[in-house]
Coordinates of C-alpha atoms and ligand atoms in Angstrom, one line a residue:
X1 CA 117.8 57.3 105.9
X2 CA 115.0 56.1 107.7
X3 CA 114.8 54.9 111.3
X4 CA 114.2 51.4 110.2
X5 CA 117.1 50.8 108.5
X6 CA 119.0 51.0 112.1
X7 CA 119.1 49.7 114.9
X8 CA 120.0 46.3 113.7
X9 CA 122.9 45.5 115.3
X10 CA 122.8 42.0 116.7
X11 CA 125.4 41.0 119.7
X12 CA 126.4 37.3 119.9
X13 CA 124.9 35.9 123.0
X14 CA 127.9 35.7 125.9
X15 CA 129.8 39.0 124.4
X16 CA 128.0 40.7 127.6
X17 CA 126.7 44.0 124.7
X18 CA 123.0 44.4 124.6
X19 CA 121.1 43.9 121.9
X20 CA 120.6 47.2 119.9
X21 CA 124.1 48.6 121.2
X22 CA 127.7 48.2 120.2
X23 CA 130.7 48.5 122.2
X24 CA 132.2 51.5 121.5
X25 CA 136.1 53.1 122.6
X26 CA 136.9 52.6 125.9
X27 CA 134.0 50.3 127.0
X28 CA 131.1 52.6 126.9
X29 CA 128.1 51.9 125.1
X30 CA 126.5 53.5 121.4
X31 CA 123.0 53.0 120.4
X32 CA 123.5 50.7 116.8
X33 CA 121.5 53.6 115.4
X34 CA 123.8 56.3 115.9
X35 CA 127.1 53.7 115.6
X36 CA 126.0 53.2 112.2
X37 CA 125.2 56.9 111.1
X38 CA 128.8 58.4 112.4
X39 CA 130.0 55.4 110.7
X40 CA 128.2 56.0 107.5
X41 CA 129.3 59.9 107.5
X42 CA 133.1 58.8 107.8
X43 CA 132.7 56.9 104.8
X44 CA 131.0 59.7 102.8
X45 CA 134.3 62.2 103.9
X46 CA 136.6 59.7 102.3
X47 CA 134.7 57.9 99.6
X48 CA 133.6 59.6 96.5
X49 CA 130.5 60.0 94.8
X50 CA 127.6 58.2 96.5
X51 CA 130.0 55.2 96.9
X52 CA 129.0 55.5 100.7
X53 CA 124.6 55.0 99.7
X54 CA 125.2 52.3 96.8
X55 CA 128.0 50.4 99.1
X56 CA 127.1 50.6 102.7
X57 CA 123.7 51.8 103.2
X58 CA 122.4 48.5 104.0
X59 CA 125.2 47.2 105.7
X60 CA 124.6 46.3 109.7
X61 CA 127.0 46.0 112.4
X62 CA 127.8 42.8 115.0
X63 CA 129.9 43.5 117.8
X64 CA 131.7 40.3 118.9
X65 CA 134.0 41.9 121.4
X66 CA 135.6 45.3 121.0
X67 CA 138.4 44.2 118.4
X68 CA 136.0 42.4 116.0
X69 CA 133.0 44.0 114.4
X70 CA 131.6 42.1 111.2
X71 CA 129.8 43.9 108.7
X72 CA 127.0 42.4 107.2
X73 CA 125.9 43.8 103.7
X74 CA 123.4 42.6 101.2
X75 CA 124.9 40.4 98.5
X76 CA 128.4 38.5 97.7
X77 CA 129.2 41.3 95.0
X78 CA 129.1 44.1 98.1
X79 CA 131.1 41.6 100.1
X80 CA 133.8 41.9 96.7
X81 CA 133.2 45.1 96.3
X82 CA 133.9 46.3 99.6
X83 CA 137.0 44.3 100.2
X84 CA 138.1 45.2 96.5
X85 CA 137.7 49.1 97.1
X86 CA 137.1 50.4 100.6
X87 CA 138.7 48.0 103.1
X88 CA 141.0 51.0 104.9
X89 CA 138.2 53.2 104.8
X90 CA 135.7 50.8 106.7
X91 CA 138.6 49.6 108.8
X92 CA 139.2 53.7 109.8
X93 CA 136.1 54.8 110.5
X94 CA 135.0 51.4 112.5
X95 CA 138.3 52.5 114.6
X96 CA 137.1 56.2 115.2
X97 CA 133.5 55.0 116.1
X98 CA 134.1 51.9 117.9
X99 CA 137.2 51.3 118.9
X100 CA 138.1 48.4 117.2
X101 CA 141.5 47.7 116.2
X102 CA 141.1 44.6 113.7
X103 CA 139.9 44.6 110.0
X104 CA 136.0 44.0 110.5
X105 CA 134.9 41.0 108.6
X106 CA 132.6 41.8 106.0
X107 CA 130.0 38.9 104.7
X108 CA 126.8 39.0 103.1
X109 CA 123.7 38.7 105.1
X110 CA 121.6 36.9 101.8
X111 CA 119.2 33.9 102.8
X112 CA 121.7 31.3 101.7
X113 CA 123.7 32.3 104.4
X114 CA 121.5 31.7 107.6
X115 CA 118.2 34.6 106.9
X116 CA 119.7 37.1 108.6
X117 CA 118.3 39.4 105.8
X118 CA 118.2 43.1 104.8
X119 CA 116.2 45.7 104.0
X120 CA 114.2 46.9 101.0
X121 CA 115.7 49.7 99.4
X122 CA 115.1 52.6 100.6
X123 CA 111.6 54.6 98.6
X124 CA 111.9 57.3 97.1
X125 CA 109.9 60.2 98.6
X126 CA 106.6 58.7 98.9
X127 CA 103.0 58.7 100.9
X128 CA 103.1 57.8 104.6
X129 CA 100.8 55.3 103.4
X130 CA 102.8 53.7 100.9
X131 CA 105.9 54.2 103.2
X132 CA 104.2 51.8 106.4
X133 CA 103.3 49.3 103.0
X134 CA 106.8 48.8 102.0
X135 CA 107.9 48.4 106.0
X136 CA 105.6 46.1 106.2
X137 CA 106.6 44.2 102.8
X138 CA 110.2 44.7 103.9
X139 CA 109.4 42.9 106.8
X140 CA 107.3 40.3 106.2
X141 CA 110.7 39.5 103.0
X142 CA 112.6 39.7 105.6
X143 CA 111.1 36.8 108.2
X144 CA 110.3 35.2 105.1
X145 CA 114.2 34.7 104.5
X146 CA 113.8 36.8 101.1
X147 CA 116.7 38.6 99.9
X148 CA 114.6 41.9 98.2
X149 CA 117.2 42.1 95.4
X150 CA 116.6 38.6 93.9
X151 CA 113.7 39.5 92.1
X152 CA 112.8 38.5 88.2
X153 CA 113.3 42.6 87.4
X154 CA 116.6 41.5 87.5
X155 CA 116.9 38.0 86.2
X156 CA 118.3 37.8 82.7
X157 CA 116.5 35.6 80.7
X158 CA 118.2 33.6 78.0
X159 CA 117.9 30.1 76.5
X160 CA 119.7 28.4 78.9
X161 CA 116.8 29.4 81.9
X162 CA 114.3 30.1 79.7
X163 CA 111.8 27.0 80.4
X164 CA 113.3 27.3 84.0
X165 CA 112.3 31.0 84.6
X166 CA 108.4 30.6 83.0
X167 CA 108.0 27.8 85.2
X168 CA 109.1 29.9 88.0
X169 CA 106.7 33.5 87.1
X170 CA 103.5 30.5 86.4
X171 CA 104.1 29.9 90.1
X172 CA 105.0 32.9 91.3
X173 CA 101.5 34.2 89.3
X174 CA 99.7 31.9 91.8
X175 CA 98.6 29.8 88.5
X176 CA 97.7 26.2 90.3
X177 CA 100.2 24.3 88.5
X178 CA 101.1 20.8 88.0
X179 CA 103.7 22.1 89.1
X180 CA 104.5 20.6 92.2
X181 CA 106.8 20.3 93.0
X182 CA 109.0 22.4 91.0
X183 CA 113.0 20.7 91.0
X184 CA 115.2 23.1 89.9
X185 CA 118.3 21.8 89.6
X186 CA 121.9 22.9 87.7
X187 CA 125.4 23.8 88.2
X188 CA 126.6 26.6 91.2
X189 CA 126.2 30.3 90.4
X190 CA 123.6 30.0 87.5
X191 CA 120.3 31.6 89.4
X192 CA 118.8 28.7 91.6
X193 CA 118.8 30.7 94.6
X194 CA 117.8 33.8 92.5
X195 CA 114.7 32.4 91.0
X196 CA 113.7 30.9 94.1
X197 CA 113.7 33.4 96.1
X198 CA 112.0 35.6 93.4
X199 CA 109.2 33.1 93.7
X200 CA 108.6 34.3 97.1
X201 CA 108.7 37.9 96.5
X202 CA 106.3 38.0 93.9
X203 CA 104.0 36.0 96.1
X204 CA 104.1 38.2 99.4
X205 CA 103.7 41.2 97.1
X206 CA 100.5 40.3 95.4
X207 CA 99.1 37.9 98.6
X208 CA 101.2 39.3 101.7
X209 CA 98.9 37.7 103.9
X210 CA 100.3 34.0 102.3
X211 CA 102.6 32.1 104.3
X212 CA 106.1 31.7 102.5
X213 CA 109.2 30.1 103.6
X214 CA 112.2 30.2 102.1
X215 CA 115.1 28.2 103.8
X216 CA 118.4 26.2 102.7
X217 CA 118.0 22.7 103.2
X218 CA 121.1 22.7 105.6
X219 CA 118.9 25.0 108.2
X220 CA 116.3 22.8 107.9
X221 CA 118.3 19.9 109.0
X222 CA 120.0 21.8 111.6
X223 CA 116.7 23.2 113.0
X224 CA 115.6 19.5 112.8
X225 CA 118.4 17.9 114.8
X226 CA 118.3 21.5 117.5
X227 CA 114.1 20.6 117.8
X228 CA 114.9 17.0 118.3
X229 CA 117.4 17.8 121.1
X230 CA 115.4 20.2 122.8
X231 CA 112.1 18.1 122.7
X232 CA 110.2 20.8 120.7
X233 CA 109.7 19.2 117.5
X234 CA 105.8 20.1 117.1
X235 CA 106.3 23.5 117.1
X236 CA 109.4 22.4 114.3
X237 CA 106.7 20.6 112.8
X238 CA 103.9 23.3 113.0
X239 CA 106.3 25.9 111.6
X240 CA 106.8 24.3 108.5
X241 CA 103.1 22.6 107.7
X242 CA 101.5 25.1 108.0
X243 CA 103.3 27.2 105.1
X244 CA 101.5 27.8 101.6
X245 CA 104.7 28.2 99.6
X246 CA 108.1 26.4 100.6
X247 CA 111.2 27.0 99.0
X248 CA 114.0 24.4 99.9
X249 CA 117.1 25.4 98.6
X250 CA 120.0 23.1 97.9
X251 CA 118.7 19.8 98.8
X252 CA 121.4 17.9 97.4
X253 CA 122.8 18.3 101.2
X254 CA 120.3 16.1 102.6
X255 CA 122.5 13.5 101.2
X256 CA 123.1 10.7 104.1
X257 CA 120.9 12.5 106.9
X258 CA 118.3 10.1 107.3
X259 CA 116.4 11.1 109.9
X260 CA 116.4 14.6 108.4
X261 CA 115.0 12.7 105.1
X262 CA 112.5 11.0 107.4
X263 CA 111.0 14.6 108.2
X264 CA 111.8 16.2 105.0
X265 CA 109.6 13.5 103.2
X266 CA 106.9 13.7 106.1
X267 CA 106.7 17.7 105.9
X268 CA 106.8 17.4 102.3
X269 CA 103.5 15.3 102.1
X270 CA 101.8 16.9 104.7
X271 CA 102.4 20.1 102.3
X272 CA 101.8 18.7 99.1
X273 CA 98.8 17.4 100.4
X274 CA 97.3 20.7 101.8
X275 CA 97.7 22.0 97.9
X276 CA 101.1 23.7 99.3
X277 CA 103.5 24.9 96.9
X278 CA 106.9 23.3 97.1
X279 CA 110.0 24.3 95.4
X280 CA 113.3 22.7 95.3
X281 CA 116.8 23.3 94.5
X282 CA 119.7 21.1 93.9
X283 CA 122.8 21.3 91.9
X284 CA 122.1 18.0 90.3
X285 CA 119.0 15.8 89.1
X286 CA 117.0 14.5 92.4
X287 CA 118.0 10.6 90.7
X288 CA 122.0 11.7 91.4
X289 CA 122.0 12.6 95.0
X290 CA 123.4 10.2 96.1
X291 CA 122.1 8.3 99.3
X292 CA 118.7 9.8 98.7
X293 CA 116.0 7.4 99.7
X294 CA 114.3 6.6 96.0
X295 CA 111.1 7.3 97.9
X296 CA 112.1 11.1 98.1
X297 CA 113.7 10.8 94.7
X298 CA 110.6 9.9 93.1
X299 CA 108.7 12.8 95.5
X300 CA 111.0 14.9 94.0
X301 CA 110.2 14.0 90.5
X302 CA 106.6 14.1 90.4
X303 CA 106.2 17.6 89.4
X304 CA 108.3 19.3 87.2
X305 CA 112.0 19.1 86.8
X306 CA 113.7 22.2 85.1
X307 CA 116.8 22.1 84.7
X308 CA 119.3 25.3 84.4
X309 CA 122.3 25.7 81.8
X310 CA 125.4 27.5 81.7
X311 CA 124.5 31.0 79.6
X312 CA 125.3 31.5 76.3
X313 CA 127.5 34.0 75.3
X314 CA 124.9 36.8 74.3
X315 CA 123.6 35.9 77.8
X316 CA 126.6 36.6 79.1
X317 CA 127.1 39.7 77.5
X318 CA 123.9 40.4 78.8
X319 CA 123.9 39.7 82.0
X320 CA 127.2 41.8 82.4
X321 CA 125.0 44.9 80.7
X322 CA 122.6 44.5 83.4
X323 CA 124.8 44.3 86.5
X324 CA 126.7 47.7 85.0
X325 CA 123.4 49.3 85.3
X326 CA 122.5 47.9 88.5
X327 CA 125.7 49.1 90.1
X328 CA 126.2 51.9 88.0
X329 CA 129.3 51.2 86.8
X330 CA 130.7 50.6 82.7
X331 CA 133.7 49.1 80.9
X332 CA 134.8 49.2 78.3
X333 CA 132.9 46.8 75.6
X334 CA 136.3 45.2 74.5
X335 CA 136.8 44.0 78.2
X336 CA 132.7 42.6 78.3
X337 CA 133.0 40.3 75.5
X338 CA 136.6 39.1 76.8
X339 CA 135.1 38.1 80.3
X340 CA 132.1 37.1 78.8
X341 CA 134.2 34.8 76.1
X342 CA 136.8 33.9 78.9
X343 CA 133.6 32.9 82.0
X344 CA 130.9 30.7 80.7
X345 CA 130.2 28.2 83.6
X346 CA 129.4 30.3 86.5
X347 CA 126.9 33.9 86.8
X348 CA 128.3 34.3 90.5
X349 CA 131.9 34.0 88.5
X350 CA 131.4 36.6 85.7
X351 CA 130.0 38.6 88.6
X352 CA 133.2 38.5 90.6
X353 CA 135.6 39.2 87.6
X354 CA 133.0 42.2 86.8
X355 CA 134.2 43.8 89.7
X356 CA 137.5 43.4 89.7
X357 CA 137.7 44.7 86.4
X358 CA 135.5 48.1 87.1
X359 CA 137.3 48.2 90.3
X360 CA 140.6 48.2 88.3
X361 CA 138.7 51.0 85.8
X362 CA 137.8 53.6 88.4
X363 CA 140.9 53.8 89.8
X364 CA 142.2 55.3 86.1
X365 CA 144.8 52.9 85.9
X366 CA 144.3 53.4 82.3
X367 CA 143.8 50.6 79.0
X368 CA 143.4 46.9 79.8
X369 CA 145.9 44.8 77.8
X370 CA 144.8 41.1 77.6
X371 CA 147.8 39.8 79.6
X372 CA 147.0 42.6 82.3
X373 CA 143.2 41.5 82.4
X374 CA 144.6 37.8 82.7
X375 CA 146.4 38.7 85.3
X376 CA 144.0 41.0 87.4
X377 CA 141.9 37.6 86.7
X378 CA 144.1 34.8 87.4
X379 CA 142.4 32.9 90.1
X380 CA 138.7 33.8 88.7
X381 CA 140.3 32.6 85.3
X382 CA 142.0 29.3 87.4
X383 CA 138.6 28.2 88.6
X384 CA 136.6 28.5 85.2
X385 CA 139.3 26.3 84.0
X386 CA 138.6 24.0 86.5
X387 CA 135.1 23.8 85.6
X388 CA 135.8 23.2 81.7
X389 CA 134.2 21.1 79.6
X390 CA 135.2 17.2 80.8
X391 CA 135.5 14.2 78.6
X392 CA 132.1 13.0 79.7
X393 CA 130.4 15.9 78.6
X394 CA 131.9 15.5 75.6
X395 CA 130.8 11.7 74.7
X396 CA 127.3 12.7 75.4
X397 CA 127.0 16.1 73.2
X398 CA 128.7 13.6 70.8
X399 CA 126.8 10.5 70.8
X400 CA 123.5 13.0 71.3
X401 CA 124.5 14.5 67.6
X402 CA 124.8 11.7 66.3
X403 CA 122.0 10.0 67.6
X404 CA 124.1 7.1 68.7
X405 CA 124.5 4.9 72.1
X406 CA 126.3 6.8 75.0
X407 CA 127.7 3.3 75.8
X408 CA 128.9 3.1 71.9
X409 CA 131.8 5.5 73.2
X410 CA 133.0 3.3 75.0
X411 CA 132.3 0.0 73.6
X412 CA 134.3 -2.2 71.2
X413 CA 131.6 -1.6 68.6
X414 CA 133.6 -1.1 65.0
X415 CA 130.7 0.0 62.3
X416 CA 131.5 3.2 61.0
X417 CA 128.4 5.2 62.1
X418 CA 130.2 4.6 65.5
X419 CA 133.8 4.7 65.2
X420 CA 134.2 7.8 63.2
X421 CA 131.8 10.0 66.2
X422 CA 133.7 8.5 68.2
X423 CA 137.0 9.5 66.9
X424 CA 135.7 13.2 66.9
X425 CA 134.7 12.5 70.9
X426 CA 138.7 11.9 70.9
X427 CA 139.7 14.7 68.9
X428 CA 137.4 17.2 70.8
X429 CA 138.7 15.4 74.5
X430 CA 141.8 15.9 73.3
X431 CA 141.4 19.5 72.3
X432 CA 139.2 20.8 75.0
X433 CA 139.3 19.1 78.1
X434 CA 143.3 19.1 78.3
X435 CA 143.7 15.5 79.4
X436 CA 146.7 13.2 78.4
X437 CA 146.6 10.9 76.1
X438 CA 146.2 7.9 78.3
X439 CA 143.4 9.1 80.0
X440 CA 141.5 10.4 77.5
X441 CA 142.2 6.4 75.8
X442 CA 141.1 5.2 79.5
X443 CA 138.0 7.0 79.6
X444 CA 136.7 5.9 75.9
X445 CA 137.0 1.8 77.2
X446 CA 140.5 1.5 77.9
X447 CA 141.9 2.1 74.1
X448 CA 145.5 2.9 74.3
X449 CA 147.0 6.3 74.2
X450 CA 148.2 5.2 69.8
X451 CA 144.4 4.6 69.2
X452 CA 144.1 8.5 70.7
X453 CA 146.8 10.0 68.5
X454 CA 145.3 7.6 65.5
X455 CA 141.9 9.3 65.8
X456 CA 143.1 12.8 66.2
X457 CA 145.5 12.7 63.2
X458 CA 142.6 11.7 61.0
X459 CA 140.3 14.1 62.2
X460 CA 142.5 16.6 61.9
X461 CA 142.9 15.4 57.9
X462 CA 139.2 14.7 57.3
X463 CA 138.5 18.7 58.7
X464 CA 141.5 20.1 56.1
X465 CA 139.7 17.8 53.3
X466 CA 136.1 17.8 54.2
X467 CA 133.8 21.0 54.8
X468 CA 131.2 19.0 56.4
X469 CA 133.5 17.3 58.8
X470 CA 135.0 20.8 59.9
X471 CA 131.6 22.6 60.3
X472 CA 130.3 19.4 62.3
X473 CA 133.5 19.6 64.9
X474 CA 132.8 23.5 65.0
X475 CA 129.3 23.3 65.6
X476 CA 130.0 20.5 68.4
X477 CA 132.8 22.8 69.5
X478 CA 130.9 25.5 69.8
X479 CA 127.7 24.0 71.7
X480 CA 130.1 22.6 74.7
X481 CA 132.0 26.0 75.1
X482 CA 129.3 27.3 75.7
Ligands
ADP1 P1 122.9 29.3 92.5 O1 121.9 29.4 93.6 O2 122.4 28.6 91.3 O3 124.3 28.9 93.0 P2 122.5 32.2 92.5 O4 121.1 32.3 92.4 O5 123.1 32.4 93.9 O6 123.1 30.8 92.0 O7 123.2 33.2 91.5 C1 124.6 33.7 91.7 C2 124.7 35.1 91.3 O8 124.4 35.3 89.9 C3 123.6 36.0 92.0 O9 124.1 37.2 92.3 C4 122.5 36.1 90.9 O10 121.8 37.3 91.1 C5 123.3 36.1 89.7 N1 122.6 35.5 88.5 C6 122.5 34.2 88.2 N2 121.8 34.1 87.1 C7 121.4 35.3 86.7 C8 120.6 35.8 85.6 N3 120.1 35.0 84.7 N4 120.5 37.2 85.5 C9 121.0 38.0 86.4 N5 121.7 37.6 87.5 C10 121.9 36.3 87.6
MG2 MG1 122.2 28.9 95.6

């Protein structure tokens, strides 16, 4: 271990520890250096394997007081994975070193959560000169707010990003694009911040001398209102002008703030004029934040939108195969395909479930039955339900295939063309979305819950009578589970 990846424990101001110490038993003081090394060879006496590098290499230590140490670490899965696996462990050995008496809290330091960030990982054996290149790369990531693991290496690419992640590696190439800005947006856990932040890397590793920023839109409003209070909005100002490539994540929270928009669209000319780079995340189209001033709407929009989809299954299977290599771990085939059949909306999800399931495999606890995976699943499983396809997905991937009015699902409109996809928007509601009756009849223009059973019953016939009926409700079936 190198010296650089120490040192870094940081002490809340008022705890009365300074800065590159921890409080250790009785009072007395530690360097953060050594804390985390005696730490670190605890953990290797009591974990197996190299459970102790792949888990906790990274990790750094924050002192609150002496009864509660946080533990950062690099990424949501080590946050699971820790807690899943290694919880006594950590809690001993932060007890032998320290002193501490509580269970440490153990969160992930990645940019989304504040750019407190980590380290590369450590080289390999390699030249002095290479090693001060990769210090200096892992620092400039690091101020940059980069997390070094996002990077497009590990970005699975499958239909459902595809047009997304080109755009991305065009910019990322330093190709002057029309580009600008690019407006990612798309449901929670499906790569937003990955790609972003990927965007970065591949910049400071082929121009480290360009400026990129990397920031959630929530820091930048809270940086905003701090500068505002403390009368040093130039420098706020300066800060973010004067970047070549800024990557705003999440700016569906600037929703309502509207002096923060005020700046946000100011900064964002200013850059856009300069021939900055600007990317943007949200988790919905710029035109459905709601409370966005239409003149930052339409900033938003005059690049390029991209838009990222839930992955299909052979993505997901995918993207599981990776993340077993990545962390070294396997399963089971049988048990991939069932989470990736069972967790299509969410990467961070299939992720979680990943773990709990390899977790569940090293301990030896033998075969997985289906109700036993359920179970180890249940609240993973509870929140993909939650996330399942809704009745107004399903009118639009309807009235889409049949090249029909959206508003004809609703309307009073009688011509067959209309009422029969209609119909099969009913039958599908009613078979995938697991709403009643009477709402399902609500949400097609107030029909009645009869006019619901009527259309179900006769799709239901048609499919046992007529191939083409039951491929075209399998097809449609198909393309909203996924
Ligand atoms: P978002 O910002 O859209 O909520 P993230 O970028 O944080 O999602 O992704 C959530 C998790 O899923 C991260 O750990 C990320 O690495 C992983 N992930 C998402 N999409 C992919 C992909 N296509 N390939 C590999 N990992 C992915
Ligand atoms: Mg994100």
């Amino acid at each position: 271990m190198s010296s650089r990846d120490e040192g870094a424990v940081t002490t809340p101001r008022g705890s009365g520890v300074r800065a590159g110490d921890v409080l250790a038993r009785g009072g007395s003081r530690i360097p953060a250096d050594e804390a985390k090394k005696q730490i670190l060879r605890l953990l290797d006496a009591r974990l197996s394997g190299d459970a102790t590098e792949r888990w906790f290499k990274h990790m750094q230590l924050v002192a609150e007081d002496a009864n509660q140490v946080t533990v950062l670490v690099p990424t949501e899965t080590h946050v699971l994975w820790i807690q899943e696996n290694f919880m006594p462990e950590l809690t001993h050995a932060l007890s032998q070193v320290l002193g501490c008496g509580g269970r440490p809290r153990v969160l992930a330091m990645n940019g989304a959560a504040g750019g407190q960030l980590t380290m590369l990982e450590e080289p390999k054996k390699q030249s002095r000169a290479k090693e001060v290149a990769s210090e200096t790369l892992a620092k400039s990531l690091k101020s940059a707010g980069l997390n070094p693991l996002y990077t497009f290496d590990r970005f699975v690419v499958g239909g459902n990003n595809q047009f997304a992640h080109a755009a991305c590696k065009a910019i990322a190439a330093g190709v002057r694009t029309a580009y600008n800005p690019l407006f990612i947006h798309g449901g929670s856990g499906l790569g937003k911040t990955h790609l972003m932040q990927a965007i970065g890397q591949d910049i400071l590793k082929a121009r480290p001398e360009s400026k990129v920023i990397y920031l959630t839109c929530e820091k930048f409003t809270n940086e905003f209102i701090l500068a505002v209070q403390k009368g040093n909005l130039d420098s706020f100002r300066r800060r973010y002008r004067k970047a070549d490539v800024l990557l705003v994540d999440d700016v569906q929270f600037l929703t309502g703030k509207e002096k923060s928009q005020e700046e946000f669209f100011h900064t964002f000319n200013t850059l856009l004029d300069g021939r900055a780079q600007v990317v943007l995340s949200s988790d919905r189209p710029a035109s459905e934040i709601q409370t966005l001033e239409p003149r930052l709407v339409s900033r938003f929009e005059c690049g390029l939108t991209v838009a990222l989809q839930p992955p299909q299954l052979e993505t997901r299977i995918a993207i599981l195969g990776r993340k077993m290599e990545e962390w070294e771990v396997k399963i089971p085939e049988d048990w991939v395909r069932f989470v990736a059949q069972r967790i299509r909306s969410n990467v961070r999800r299939l992720e979680g479930a990943l773990v709990r399931i390899a977790t569940y495999n090293s301990l030896g606890q033998g075969e997985l039955s289906t109700d036993r995976i359920e179970d180890l699943l249940r609240d993973i499983l509870r929140e993909e339900a939650a996330a399942k396809v809704t009745i107004d997905t399903i009118q639009k991937t309807v009235a889409d295939f049949y090249d029909i009015r959206l508003a004809d699902m609703t309307s009073r409109r009688r011509p067959a063309n209309i009422a029969f996809p209609r119909q099969i928007a009913m039958y599908l509601s009613r078979k995938l979305t697991g709403g009643s009756l009477v709402e399902i009849g609500e949400a097609f223009g107030g029909r009645d819950h009869g006019t619901v059973i009527h259309a179900c019953k006769k799709v239901d016939q048609m499919m046992q009578t007529d191939d083409q009926v039951r491929q075209t409700v399998a097809a449609l079936g198909a393309r909203l589970n996924r």
